[in-house]
mmCIF file of C-alpha atoms and ligand atoms in Angstrom:
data_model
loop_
_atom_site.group_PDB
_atom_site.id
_atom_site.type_symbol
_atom_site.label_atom_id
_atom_site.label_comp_id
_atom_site.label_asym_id
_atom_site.label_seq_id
_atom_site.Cartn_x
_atom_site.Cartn_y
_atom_site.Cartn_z
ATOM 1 C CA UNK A 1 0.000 0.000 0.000
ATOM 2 C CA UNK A 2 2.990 2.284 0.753
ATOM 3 C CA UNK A 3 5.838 0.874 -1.514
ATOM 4 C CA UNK A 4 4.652 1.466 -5.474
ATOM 5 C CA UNK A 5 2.910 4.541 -4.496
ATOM 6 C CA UNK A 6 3.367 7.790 -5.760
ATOM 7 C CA UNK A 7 2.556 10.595 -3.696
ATOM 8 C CA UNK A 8 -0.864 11.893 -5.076
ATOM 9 C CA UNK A 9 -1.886 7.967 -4.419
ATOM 10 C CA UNK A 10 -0.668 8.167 -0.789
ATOM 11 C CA UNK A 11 -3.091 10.912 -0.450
ATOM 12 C CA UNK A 12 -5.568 8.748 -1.294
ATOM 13 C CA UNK A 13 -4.364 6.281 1.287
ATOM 14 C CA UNK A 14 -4.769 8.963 3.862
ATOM 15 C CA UNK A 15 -8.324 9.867 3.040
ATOM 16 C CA UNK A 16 -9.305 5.950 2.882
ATOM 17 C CA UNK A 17 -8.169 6.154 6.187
ATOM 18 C CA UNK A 18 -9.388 9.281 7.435
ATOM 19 C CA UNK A 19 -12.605 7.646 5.733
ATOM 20 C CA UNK A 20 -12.674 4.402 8.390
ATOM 21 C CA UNK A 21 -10.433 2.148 6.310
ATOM 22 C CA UNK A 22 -8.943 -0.561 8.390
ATOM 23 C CA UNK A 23 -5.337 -1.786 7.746
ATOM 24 C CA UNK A 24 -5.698 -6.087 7.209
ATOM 25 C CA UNK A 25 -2.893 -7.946 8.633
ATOM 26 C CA UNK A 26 -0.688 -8.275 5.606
ATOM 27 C CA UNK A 27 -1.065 -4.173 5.191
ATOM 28 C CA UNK A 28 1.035 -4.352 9.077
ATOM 29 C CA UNK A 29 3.183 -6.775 7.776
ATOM 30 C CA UNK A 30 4.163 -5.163 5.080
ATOM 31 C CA UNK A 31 4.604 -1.491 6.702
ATOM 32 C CA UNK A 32 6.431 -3.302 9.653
ATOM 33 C CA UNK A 33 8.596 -4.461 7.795
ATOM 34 C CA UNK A 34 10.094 -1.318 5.542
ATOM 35 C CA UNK A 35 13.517 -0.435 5.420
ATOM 36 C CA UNK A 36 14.329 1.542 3.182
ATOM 37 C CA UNK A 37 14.189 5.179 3.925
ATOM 38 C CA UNK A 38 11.891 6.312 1.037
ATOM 39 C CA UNK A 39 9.637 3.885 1.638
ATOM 40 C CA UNK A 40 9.843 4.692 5.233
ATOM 41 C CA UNK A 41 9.278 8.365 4.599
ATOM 42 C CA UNK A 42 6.024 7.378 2.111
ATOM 43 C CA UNK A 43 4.649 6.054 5.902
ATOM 44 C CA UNK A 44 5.656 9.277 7.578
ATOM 45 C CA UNK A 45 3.448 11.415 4.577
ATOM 46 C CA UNK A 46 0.795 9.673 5.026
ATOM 47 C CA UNK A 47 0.942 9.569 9.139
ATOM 48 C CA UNK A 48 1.323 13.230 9.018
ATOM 49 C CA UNK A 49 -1.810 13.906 6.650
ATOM 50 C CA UNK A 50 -3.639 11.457 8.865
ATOM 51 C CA UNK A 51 -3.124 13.204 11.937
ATOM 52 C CA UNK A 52 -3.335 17.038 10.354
ATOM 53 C CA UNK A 53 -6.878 16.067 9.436
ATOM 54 C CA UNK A 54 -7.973 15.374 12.813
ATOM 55 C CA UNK A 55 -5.721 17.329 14.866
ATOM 56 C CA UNK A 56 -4.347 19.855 12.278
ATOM 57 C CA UNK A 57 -1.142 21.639 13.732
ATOM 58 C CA UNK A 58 -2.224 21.378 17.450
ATOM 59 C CA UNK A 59 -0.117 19.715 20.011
ATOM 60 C CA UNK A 60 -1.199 18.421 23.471
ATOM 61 C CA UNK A 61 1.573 18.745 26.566
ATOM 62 C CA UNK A 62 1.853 16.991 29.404
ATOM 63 C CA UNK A 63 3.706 17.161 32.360
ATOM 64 C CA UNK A 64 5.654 14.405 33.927
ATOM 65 C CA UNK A 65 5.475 14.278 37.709
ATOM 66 C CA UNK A 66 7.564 10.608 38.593
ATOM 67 C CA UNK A 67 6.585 11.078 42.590
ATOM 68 C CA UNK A 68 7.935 7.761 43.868
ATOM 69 C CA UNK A 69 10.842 5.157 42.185
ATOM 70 C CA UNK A 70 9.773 2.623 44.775
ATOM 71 C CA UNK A 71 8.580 -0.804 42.759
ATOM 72 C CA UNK A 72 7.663 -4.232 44.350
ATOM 73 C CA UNK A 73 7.559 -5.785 40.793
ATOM 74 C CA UNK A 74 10.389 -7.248 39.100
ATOM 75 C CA UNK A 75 10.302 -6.306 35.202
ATOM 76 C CA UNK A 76 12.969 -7.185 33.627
ATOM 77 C CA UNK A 77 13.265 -4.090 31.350
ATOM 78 C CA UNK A 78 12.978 -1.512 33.836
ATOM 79 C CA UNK A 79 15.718 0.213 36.272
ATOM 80 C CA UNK A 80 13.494 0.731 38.820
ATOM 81 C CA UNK A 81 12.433 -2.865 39.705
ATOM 82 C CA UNK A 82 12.899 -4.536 42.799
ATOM 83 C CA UNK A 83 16.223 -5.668 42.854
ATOM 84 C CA UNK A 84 18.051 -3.064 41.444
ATOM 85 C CA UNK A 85 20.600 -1.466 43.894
ATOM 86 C CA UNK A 86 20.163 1.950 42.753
ATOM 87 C CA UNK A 87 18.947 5.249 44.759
ATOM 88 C CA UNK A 88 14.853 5.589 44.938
ATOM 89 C CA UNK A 89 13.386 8.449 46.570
ATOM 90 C CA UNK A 90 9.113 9.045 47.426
ATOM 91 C CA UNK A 91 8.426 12.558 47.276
ATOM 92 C CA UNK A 92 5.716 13.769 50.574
ATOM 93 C CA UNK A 93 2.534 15.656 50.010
ATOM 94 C CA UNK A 94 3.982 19.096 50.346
ATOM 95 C CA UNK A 95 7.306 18.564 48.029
ATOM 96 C CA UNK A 96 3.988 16.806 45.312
ATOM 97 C CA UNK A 97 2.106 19.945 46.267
ATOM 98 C CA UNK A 98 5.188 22.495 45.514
ATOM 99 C CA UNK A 99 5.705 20.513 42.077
ATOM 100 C CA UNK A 100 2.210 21.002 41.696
ATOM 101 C CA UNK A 101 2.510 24.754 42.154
ATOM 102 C CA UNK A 102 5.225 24.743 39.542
ATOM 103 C CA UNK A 103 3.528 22.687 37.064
ATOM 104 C CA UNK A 104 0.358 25.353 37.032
ATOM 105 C CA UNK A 105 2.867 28.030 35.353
ATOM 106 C CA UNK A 106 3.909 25.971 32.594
ATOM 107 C CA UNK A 107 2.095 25.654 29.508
ATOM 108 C CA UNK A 108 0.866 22.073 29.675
ATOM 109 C CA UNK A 109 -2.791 20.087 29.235
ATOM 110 C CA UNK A 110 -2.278 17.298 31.878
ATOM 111 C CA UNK A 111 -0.111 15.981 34.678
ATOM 112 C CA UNK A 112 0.854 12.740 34.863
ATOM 113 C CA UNK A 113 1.744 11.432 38.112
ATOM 114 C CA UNK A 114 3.683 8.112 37.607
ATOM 115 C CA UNK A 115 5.095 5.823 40.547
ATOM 116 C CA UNK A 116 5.984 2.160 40.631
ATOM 117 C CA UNK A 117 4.232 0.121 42.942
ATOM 118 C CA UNK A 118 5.292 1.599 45.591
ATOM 119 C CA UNK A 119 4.203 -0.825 48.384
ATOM 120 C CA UNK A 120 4.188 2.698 50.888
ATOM 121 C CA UNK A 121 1.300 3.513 48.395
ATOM 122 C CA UNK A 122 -0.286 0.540 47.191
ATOM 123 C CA UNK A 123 -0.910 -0.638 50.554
ATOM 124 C CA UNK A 124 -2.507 2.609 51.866
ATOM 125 C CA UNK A 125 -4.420 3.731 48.739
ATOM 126 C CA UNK A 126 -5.531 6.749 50.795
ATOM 127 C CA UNK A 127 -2.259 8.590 50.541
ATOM 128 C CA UNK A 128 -2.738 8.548 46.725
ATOM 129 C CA UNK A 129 -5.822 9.376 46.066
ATOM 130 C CA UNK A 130 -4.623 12.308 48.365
ATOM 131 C CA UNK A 131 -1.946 12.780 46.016
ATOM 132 C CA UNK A 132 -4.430 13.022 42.984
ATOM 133 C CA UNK A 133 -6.833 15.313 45.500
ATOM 134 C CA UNK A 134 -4.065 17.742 46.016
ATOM 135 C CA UNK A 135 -2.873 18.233 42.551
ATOM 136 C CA UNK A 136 -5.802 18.548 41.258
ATOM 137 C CA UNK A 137 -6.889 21.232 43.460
ATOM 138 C CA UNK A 138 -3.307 22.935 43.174
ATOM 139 C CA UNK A 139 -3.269 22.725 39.174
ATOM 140 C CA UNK A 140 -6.868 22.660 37.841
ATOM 141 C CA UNK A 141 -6.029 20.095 35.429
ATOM 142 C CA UNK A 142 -6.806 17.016 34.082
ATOM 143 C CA UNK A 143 -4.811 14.548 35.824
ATOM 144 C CA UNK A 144 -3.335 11.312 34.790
ATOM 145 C CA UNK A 145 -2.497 8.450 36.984
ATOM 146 C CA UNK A 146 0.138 5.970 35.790
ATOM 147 C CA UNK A 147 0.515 4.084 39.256
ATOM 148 C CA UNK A 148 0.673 -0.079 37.903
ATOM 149 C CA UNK A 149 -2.188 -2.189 38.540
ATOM 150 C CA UNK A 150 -4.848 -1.304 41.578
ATOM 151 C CA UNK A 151 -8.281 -2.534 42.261
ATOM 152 C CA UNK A 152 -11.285 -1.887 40.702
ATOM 153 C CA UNK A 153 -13.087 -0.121 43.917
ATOM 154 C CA UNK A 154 -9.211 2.517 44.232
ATOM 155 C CA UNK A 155 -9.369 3.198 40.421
ATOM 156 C CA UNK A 156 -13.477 4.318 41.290
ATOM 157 C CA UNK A 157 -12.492 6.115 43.887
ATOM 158 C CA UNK A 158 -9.410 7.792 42.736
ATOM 159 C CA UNK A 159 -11.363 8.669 39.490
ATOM 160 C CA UNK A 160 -14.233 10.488 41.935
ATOM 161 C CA UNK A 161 -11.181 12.379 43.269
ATOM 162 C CA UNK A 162 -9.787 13.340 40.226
ATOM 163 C CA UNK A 163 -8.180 11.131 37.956
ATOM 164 C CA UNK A 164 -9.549 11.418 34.619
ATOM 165 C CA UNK A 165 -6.785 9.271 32.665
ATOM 166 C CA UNK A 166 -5.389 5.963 33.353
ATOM 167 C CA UNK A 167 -1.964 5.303 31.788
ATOM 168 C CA UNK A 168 -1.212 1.146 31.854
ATOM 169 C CA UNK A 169 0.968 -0.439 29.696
ATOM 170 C CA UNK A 170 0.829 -3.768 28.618
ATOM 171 C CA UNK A 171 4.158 -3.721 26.701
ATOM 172 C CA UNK A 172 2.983 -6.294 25.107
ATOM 173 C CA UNK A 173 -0.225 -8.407 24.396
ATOM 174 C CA UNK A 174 2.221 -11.569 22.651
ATOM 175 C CA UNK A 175 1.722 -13.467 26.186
ATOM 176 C CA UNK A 176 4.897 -15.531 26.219
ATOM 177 C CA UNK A 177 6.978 -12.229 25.442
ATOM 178 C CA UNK A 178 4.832 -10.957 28.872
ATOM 179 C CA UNK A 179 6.152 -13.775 30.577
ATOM 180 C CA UNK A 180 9.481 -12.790 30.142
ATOM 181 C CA UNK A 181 9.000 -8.806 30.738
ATOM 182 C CA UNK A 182 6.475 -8.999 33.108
ATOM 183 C CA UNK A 183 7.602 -12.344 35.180
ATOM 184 C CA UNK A 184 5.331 -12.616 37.529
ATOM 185 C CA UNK A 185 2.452 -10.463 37.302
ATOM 186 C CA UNK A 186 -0.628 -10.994 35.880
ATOM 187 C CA UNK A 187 -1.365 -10.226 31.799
ATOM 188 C CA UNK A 188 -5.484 -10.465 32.706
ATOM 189 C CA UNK A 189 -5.255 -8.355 35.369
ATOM 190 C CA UNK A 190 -3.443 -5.680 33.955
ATOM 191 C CA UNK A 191 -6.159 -5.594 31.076
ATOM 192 C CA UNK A 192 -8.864 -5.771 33.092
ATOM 193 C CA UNK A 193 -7.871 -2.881 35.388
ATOM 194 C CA UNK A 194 -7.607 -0.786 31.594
ATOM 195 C CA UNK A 195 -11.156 -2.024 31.051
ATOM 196 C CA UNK A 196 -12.761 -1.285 33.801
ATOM 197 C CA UNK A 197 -10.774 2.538 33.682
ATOM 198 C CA UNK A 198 -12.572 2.762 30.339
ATOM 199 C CA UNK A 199 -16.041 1.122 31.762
ATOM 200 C CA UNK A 200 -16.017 3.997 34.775
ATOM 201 C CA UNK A 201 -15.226 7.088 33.374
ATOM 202 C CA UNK A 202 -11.361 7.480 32.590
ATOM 203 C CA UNK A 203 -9.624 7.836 29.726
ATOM 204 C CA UNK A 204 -6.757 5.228 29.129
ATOM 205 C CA UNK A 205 -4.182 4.873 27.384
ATOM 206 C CA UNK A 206 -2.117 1.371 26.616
ATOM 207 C CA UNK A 207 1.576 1.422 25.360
ATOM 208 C CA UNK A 208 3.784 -1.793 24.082
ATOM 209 C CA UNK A 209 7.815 -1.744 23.874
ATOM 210 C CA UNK A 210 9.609 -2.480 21.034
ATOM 211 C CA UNK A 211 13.243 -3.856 20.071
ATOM 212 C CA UNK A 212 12.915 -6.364 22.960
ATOM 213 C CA UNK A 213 12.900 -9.454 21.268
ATOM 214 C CA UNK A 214 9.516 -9.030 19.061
ATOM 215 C CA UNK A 215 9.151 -9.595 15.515
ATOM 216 C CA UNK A 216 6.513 -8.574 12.995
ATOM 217 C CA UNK A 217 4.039 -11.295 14.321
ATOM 218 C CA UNK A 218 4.331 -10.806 17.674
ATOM 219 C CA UNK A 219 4.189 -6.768 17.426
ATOM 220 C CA UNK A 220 0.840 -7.230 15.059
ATOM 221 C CA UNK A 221 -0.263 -9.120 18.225
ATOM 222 C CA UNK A 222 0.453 -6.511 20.374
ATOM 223 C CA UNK A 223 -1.609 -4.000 18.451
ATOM 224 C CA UNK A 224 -4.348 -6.127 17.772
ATOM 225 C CA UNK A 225 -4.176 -6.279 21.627
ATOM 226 C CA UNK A 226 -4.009 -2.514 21.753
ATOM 227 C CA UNK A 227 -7.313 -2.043 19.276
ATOM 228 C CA UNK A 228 -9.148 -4.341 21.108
ATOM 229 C CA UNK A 229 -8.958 -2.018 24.443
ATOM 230 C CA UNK A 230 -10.133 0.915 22.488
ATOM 231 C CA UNK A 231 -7.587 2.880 24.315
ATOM 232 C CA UNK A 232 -7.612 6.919 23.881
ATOM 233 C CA UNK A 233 -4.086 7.155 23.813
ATOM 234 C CA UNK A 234 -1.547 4.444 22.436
ATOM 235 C CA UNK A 235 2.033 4.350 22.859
ATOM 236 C CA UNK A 236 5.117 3.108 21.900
ATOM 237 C CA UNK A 237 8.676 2.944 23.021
ATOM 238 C CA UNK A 238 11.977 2.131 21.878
ATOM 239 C CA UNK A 239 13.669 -0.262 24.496
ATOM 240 C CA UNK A 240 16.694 0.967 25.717
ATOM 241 C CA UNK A 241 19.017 -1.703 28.193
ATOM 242 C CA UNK A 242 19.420 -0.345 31.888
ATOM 243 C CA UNK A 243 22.054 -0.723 34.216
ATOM 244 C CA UNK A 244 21.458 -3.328 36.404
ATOM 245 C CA UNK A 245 18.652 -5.006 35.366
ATOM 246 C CA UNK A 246 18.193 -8.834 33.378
ATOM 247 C CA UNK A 247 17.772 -7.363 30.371
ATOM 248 C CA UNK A 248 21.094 -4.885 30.671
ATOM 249 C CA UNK A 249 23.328 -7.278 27.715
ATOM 250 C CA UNK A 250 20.856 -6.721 25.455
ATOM 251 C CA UNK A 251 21.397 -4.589 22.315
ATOM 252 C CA UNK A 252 19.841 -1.112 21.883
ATOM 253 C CA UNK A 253 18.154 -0.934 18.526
ATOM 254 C CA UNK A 254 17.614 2.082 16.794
ATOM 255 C CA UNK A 255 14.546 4.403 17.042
ATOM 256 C CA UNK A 256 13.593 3.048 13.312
ATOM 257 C CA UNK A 257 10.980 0.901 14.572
ATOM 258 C CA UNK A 258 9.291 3.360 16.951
ATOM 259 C CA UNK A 259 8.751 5.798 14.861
ATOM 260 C CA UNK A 260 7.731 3.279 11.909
ATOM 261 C CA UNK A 261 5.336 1.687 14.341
ATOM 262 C CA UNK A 262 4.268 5.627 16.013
ATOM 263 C CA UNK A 263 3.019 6.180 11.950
ATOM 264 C CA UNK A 264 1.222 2.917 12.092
ATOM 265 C CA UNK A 265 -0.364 3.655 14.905
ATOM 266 C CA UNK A 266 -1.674 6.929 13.340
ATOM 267 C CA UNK A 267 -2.925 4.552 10.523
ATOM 268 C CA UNK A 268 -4.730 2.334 12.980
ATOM 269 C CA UNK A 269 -6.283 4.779 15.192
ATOM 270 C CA UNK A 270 -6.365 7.890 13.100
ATOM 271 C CA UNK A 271 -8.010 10.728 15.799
ATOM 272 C CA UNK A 272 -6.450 9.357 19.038
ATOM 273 C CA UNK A 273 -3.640 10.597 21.075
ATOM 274 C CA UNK A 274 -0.211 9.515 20.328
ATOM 275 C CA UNK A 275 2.505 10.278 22.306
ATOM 276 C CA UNK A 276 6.479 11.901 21.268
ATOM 277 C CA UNK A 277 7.942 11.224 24.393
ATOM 278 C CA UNK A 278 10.963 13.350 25.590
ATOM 279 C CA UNK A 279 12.600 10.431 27.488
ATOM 280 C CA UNK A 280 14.459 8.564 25.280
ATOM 281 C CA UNK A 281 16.249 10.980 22.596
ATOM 282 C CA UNK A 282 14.906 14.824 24.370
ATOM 283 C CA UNK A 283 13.489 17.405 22.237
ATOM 284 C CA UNK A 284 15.296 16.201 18.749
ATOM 285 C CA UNK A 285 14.062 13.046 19.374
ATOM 286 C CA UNK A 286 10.739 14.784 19.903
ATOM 287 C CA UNK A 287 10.786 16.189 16.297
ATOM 288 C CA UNK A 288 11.031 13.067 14.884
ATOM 289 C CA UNK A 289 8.200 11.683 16.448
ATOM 290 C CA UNK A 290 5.872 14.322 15.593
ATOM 291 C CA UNK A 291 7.064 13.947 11.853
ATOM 292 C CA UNK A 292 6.070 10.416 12.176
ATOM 293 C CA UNK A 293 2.609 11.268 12.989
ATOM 294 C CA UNK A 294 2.408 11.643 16.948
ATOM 295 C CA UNK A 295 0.586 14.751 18.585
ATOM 296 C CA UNK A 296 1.290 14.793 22.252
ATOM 297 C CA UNK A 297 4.255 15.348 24.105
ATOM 298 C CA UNK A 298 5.151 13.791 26.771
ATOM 299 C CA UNK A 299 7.519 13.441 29.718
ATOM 300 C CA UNK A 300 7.969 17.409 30.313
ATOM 301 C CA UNK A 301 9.930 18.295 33.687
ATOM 302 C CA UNK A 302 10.995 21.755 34.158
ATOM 303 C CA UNK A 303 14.708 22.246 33.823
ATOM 304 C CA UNK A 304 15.505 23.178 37.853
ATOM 305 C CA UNK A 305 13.676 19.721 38.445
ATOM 306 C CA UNK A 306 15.837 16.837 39.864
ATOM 307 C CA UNK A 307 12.807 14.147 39.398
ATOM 308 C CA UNK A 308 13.186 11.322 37.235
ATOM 309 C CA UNK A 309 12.213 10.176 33.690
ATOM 310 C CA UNK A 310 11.166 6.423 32.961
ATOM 311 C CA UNK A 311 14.352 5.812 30.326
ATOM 312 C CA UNK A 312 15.869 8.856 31.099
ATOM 313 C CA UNK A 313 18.648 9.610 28.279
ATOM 314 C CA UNK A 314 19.208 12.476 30.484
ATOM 315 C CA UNK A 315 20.192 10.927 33.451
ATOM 316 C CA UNK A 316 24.200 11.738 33.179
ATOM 317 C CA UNK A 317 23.617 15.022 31.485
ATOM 318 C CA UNK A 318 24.141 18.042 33.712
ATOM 319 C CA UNK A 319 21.208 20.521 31.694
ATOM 320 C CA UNK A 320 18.203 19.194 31.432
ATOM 321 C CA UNK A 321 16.133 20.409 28.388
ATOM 322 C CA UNK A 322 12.875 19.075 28.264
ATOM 323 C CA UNK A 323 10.879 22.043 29.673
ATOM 324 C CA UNK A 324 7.740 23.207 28.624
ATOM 325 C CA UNK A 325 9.315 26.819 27.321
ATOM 326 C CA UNK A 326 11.790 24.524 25.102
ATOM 327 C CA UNK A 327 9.145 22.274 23.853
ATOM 328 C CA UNK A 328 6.726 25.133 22.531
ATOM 329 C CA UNK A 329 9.821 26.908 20.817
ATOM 330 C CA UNK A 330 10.844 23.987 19.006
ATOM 331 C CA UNK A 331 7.542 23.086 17.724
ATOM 332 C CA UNK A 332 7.094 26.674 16.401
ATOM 333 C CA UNK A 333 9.765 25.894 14.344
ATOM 334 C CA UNK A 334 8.013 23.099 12.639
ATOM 335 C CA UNK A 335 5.006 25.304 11.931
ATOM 336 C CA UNK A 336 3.153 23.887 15.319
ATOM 337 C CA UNK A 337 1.450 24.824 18.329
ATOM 338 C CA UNK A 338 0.255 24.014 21.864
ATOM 339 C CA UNK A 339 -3.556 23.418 21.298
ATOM 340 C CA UNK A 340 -5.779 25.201 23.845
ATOM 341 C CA UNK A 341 -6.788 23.852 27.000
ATOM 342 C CA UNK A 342 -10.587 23.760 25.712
ATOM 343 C CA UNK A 343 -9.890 21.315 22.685
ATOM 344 C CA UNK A 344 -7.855 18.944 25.324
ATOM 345 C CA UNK A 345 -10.790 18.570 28.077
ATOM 346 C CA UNK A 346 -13.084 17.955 24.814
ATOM 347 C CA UNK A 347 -11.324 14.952 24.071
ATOM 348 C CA UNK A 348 -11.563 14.081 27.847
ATOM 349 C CA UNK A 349 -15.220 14.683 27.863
ATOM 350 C CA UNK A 350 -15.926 12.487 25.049
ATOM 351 C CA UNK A 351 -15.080 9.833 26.837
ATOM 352 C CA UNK A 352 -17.103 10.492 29.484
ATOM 353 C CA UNK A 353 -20.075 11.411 26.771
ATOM 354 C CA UNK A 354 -19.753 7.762 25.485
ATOM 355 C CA UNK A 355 -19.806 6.919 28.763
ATOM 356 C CA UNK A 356 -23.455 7.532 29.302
ATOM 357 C CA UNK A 357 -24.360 5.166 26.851
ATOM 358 C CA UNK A 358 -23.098 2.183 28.727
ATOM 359 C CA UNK A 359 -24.019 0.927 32.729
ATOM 360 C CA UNK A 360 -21.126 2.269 35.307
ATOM 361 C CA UNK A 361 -20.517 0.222 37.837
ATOM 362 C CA UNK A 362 -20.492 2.083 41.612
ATOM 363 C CA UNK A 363 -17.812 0.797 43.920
HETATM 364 S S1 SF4 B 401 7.924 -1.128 34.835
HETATM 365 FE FE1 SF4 B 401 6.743 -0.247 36.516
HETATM 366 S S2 SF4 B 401 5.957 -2.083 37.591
HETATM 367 FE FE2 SF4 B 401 7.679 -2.775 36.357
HETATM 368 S S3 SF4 B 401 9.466 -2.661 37.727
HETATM 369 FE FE3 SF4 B 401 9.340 -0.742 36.569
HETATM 370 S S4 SF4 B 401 8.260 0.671 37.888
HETATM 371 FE FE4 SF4 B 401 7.856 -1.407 38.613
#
């Protein structure tokens, strides 16, 4: 579809899509599996005309607030699980609230407040759904809540306290690649608690990895998984070895596969929210995930900030440059903007508009 197409016919691609054509398996295969950069760029075009339809030249920014590295699960990809001997830190409700202060100046849509599972937290749900309580009243905005798996009755209740996004990854829906990410936790579980986000009000968003030991077949799994969840937000990241962790020997693969799958993505679920995240290559990085289609950015931290990112390619790096300000300038100079608040709660309360149509269960 892509390959022996000239341009003028990959417009027509776009508005088959933008029309509520669905890519068959052989159309993933075959995009999955480009190469070659012109054929590669042919994807981008068509990404990009995708998204300016629905979204035209409007970004969404969100903030990343990563309030406690404590983790009681033992991923395999991920420097801050369990075993790893490395310093963790759990911020307290007034250094959350003085974030919270800060984040209100800068120019974003949403905060996300990420932890592990933190045991400190997970145990006593209370203290986060006074987290969510006090940055919501401190900031005004939409929150998001990336804090692993939790119960159905915490997600009701932290959702009546203001969450209004749920951010769970499955990294992958290819269950014996779970397995080996994931060892020990529960694939069902970690869908369900997605589903029942959706069923009661949140947004949600679902994210896979890639470069960590999946092929074609098992990524079209994974976003067959994705579709299924009718998430509002999809994601994908480039995995990137940490220190210290099982998966630390492996090889880093380029960002050619991210940003091939972020423009399939766009394909598949044309007016949704894709993320560039900031984490892995900063605000460069950034551009090239917008050019592949994205229209979010993500992983913002002002540049006094000493927090921490999920990947982190800044960790060494004594300036951090992932701020809000920075973001905003850059995308100027691709001809784009921040969207308005207004057109960002819209998307949020069309969710909750759908919503009405279906039975909520009260916890
Ligand atoms: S990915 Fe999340 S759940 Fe897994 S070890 Fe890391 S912080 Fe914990």
């Amino acid at each position: 579809m892509i390959k022996n197409t000239d341009y003028q016919d990959l417009n027509t691609v776009a508005e088959e899509i933008i029309n509520g054509r669905k890519l068959t398996d052989d159309n993933l295969r075959e995009l999955l599996a480009l190469t070659e950069e012109e054929y590669i760029q042919k994807l981008h075009h068509v990404a990009r005309k995708v998204r300016d339809h629905f979204f035209g030249n409007r970004v969404f920014l969100y903030s990343f607030v990563y309030f406690s590295t404590y983790c009681k699960n033992n991923c395999a990809f991920c420097y801050y699980n369990r075993c790893n001997n490395i310093r963790r830190y759990r911020l307290n409700l007034e250094q959350i609230r003085n974030i919270a202060r800060a984040v209100k100046k800068e120019n974003v849509h949403m905060v996300d407040l990420t932890m592990g599972e933190d045991p400190y937290f997970h145990n006593e749900p209370e203290r986060f759904i006074e987290v969510v309580r006090t940055v919501k009243e401190e900031t005004g905005l939409p929150i998001m809540i990336s804090p692993g798996v939790m119960d159905d009755r915490i997600l009701s209740r932290l959702h009546r306290n203001g969450a209004d996004f749920l951010a769970l990854y499955q990294e992958t829906h290819d269950r014996a690649l779970f397995r080996k990410l994931r060892a020990g936790q529960s694939f069902d579980k970690r869908n369900h608690a997605r589903e029942f986000a959706r069923n009661n009000g949140y947004c949600i968003e679902d994210g896979i990895l890639t470069g960590v030991g999946n092929d074609i077949e098992s990524t079209i799994i994974s976003l067959r998984g994705m579709e299924k969840g009718q998430p509002d937000m999809v994601r994908v990241m480039t995995f990137v070895p940490q220190e210290g962790t099982p998966f630390e020997g492996m090889t880093r693969g380029s960002s050619l596969s991210e940003l091939k799958i972020i423009s399939v993505l766009r394909l598949m679920f044309p007016n949704k929210l894709i993320p560039a995240s900031l984490d892995l290559e900063g605000i460069d990085g950034m551009v090239h995930r917008l050019n592949a289609g994205a229209n979010v950015v993500t992983s913002i931290i002002s540049s006094d900030s000493s927090l921490e990112g999920v990947v982190n390619y800044d960790r060494e790096l004594e300036k951090r440059d992932r701020d809000s300000k920075s973001v905003i300038k850059r995308l100027r100079t691709m001809g784009m903007e921040p969207a308005s608040q207004a057109e960002f709660n819209r998307i949020i309360e069309k969710q909750q508009v759908a919503l009405l149509r279906i039975p909520v269960v009260t916890l």
